[in-house]
Amino acid sequence: MKRCVLAIVFAVLAPMSLAETSTAAHLDSVTGTARHLGADPPFPVIQVHINALADASGTNARGHVTAVIKTLDVNDRARVICLSVVGNRATVGTEIVKSNDPALVGRGQLWTVVDNGKSGVDRIAGHPITPTPPTVCPPLFFNVPLVSGNYVIHDATR
């Protein structure tokens, strides 16, 4: 009886798992959590969690980015507006939806992320907050090395 139930469960869940894997392979993505030092004095430790997805063409971007700077009392959560992935580089555009500074809600920010794989140190940078969310995610080249953590970028066209 147990074998029969397990066989039925496997028969139902296995195709669902394969479909999810197949769908994920056709998406651009940036995922991970890491810490880096801010590029400007006082060079605070910034922790950034990213979970961003988009179709291979960059459409239907979704997900979130959370940035925390404890020493400056910053805690922002943003929704992903756009995502551009080329190889191991990505630009993530966001709209801040929650912040301990209410004046930031509704504003935008671009993030650049570089995934250097297991043999290198990943890189990231948050670019200046803008009055409105970005409508496109252009290639950005300024970034700083991570202090700890990891980001994984998946380019659906590769």
CSV table of C-alpha atoms in Angstrom, one decimal:
chain,number,residue,atom,x,y,z
A,1,MET,CA,0.0,0.0,0.0
A,2,LYS,CA,2.8,2.4,0.9
A,3,ARG,CA,4.5,1.7,-2.4
A,4,CYS,CA,1.4,2.4,-4.3
A,5,VAL,CA,0.8,5.8,-2.5
A,6,LEU,CA,4.5,6.7,-3.1
A,7,ALA,CA,4.2,5.8,-6.7
A,8,ILE,CA,1.1,8.0,-7.1
A,9,VAL,CA,2.7,10.9,-5.3
A,10,PHE,CA,5.9,10.6,-7.4
A,11,ALA,CA,3.8,10.4,-10.6
A,12,VAL,CA,2.0,13.6,-9.7
A,13,LEU,CA,4.9,15.7,-8.4
A,14,ALA,CA,7.7,14.7,-10.8
A,15,PRO,CA,6.1,16.3,-13.9
A,16,MET,CA,5.4,19.5,-11.8
A,17,SER,CA,9.1,19.6,-10.7
A,18,LEU,CA,10.3,19.2,-14.3
A,19,ALA,CA,8.0,21.9,-15.5
A,20,GLU,CA,9.3,24.3,-12.9
A,21,THR,CA,12.9,23.5,-13.8
A,22,SER,CA,12.1,23.9,-17.5
A,23,THR,CA,10.5,27.3,-16.9
A,24,ALA,CA,13.3,28.5,-14.7
A,25,ALA,CA,15.8,27.6,-17.4
A,26,HIS,CA,14.1,30.2,-19.7
A,27,LEU,CA,14.3,33.0,-17.2
A,28,ASP,CA,17.0,35.5,-16.4
A,29,SER,CA,17.7,35.7,-12.7
A,30,VAL,CA,19.8,37.2,-9.9
A,31,THR,CA,19.6,35.6,-6.5
A,32,GLY,CA,21.6,35.7,-3.3
A,33,THR,CA,22.5,37.6,-0.2
A,34,ALA,CA,25.8,39.3,0.5
A,35,ARG,CA,27.6,42.1,2.3
A,36,HIS,CA,29.8,44.8,0.8
A,37,LEU,CA,31.3,48.0,1.9
A,38,GLY,CA,29.7,51.3,0.8
A,39,ALA,CA,31.9,53.1,-1.8
A,40,ASP,CA,31.7,56.4,0.1
A,41,PRO,CA,32.7,57.4,3.7
A,42,PRO,CA,31.9,56.2,6.2
A,43,PHE,CA,32.1,53.0,4.1
A,44,PRO,CA,29.3,51.2,5.9
A,45,VAL,CA,28.7,47.4,5.7
A,46,ILE,CA,25.6,47.0,3.4
A,47,GLN,CA,23.7,43.7,3.3
A,48,VAL,CA,21.7,43.2,0.1
A,49,HIS,CA,19.4,40.3,-0.6
A,50,ILE,CA,18.2,39.9,-4.2
A,51,ASN,CA,15.6,37.6,-5.7
A,52,ALA,CA,15.0,38.9,-9.2
A,53,LEU,CA,13.5,37.1,-12.3
A,54,ALA,CA,12.5,38.2,-15.8
A,55,ASP,CA,11.8,36.5,-19.2
A,56,ALA,CA,14.9,36.1,-21.3
A,57,SER,CA,13.9,39.3,-23.2
A,58,GLY,CA,13.9,41.2,-19.9
A,59,THR,CA,10.1,41.5,-19.8
A,60,ASN,CA,7.9,40.5,-16.9
A,61,ALA,CA,10.5,41.4,-14.3
A,62,ARG,CA,9.5,40.5,-10.7
A,63,GLY,CA,11.0,39.8,-7.3
A,64,HIS,CA,12.5,42.0,-4.6
A,65,VAL,CA,15.6,43.5,-3.2
A,66,THR,CA,16.2,44.2,0.5
A,67,ALA,CA,19.0,46.5,1.6
A,68,VAL,CA,20.1,46.9,5.2
A,69,ILE,CA,22.7,49.3,6.6
A,70,LYS,CA,22.6,48.8,10.4
A,71,THR,CA,25.1,51.6,11.2
A,72,LEU,CA,23.0,54.2,9.3
A,73,ASP,CA,19.6,52.8,10.3
A,74,VAL,CA,18.6,52.0,6.7
A,75,ASN,CA,16.2,49.1,6.0
A,76,ASP,CA,14.6,49.2,2.6
A,77,ARG,CA,12.6,46.7,0.6
A,78,ALA,CA,12.0,47.2,-3.1
A,79,ARG,CA,10.1,45.5,-5.8
A,80,VAL,CA,11.9,44.6,-9.0
A,81,ILE,CA,10.8,46.8,-12.0
A,82,CYS,CA,13.4,45.7,-14.6
A,83,LEU,CA,16.2,43.2,-15.0
A,84,SER,CA,18.9,43.0,-17.6
A,85,VAL,CA,21.3,40.1,-17.7
A,86,VAL,CA,24.2,39.7,-20.0
A,87,GLY,CA,26.5,36.8,-19.2
A,88,ASN,CA,27.7,37.1,-15.6
A,89,ARG,CA,26.5,40.8,-15.3
A,90,ALA,CA,23.1,42.1,-14.3
A,91,THR,CA,21.4,45.4,-13.7
A,92,VAL,CA,18.4,45.3,-11.4
A,93,GLY,CA,15.9,48.2,-11.3
A,94,THR,CA,13.7,48.7,-8.3
A,95,GLU,CA,11.0,50.7,-6.7
A,96,ILE,CA,11.2,51.1,-2.9
A,97,VAL,CA,8.0,49.9,-1.4
A,98,LYS,CA,8.9,49.8,2.3
A,99,SER,CA,11.5,51.8,4.2
A,100,ASN,CA,12.1,53.0,7.7
A,101,ASP,CA,12.5,56.4,6.0
A,102,PRO,CA,9.0,57.1,4.5
A,103,ALA,CA,10.4,59.7,2.2
A,104,LEU,CA,12.1,56.9,0.2
A,105,VAL,CA,8.9,55.0,-0.6
A,106,GLY,CA,8.1,55.2,-4.3
A,107,ARG,CA,11.6,56.2,-5.3
A,108,GLY,CA,13.8,54.1,-7.6
A,109,GLN,CA,17.3,52.6,-7.6
A,110,LEU,CA,19.5,50.6,-9.9
A,111,TRP,CA,21.8,47.8,-8.7
A,112,THR,CA,24.6,46.3,-10.7
A,113,VAL,CA,25.8,42.7,-9.8
A,114,VAL,CA,28.6,40.6,-11.2
A,115,ASP,CA,28.8,36.9,-10.6
A,116,ASN,CA,32.4,35.8,-10.8
A,117,GLY,CA,31.6,32.1,-10.0
A,118,LYS,CA,33.3,29.9,-7.5
A,119,SER,CA,36.8,31.0,-8.5
A,120,GLY,CA,36.3,34.8,-8.0
A,121,VAL,CA,34.8,37.4,-5.7
A,122,ASP,CA,31.3,38.6,-6.8
A,123,ARG,CA,30.7,42.4,-7.0
A,124,ILE,CA,27.8,44.7,-6.5
A,125,ALA,CA,26.9,48.4,-6.3
A,126,GLY,CA,23.7,50.3,-5.4
A,127,HIS,CA,23.5,53.4,-7.5
A,128,PRO,CA,22.0,56.7,-6.3
A,129,ILE,CA,18.3,56.7,-5.4
A,130,THR,CA,16.2,58.5,-8.0
A,131,PRO,CA,12.9,60.4,-7.5
A,132,THR,CA,11.1,57.8,-9.7
A,133,PRO,CA,11.6,54.1,-10.4
A,134,PRO,CA,13.7,53.3,-13.5
A,135,THR,CA,11.9,52.2,-16.7
A,136,VAL,CA,14.9,50.4,-18.2
A,137,CYS,CA,18.0,48.7,-16.8
A,138,PRO,CA,21.0,49.8,-18.7
A,139,PRO,CA,24.4,48.2,-18.4
A,140,LEU,CA,26.3,49.6,-15.4
A,141,PHE,CA,30.0,49.2,-14.7
A,142,PHE,CA,30.7,50.6,-11.3
A,143,ASN,CA,30.8,47.9,-8.5
A,144,VAL,CA,32.7,46.9,-5.4
A,145,PRO,CA,33.8,43.5,-4.2
A,146,LEU,CA,31.8,41.5,-1.7
A,147,VAL,CA,33.0,41.1,1.9
A,148,SER,CA,30.9,37.9,2.3
A,149,GLY,CA,28.1,36.1,0.6
A,150,ASN,CA,27.3,35.1,-3.0
A,151,TYR,CA,25.2,36.1,-5.9
A,152,VAL,CA,24.2,33.7,-8.7
A,153,ILE,CA,23.2,35.2,-12.1
A,154,HIS,CA,21.5,33.1,-14.7
A,155,ASP,CA,21.4,34.3,-18.3
A,156,ALA,CA,18.6,32.5,-20.1
A,157,THR,CA,20.2,33.0,-23.5
A,158,ARG,CA,23.3,31.0,-22.6
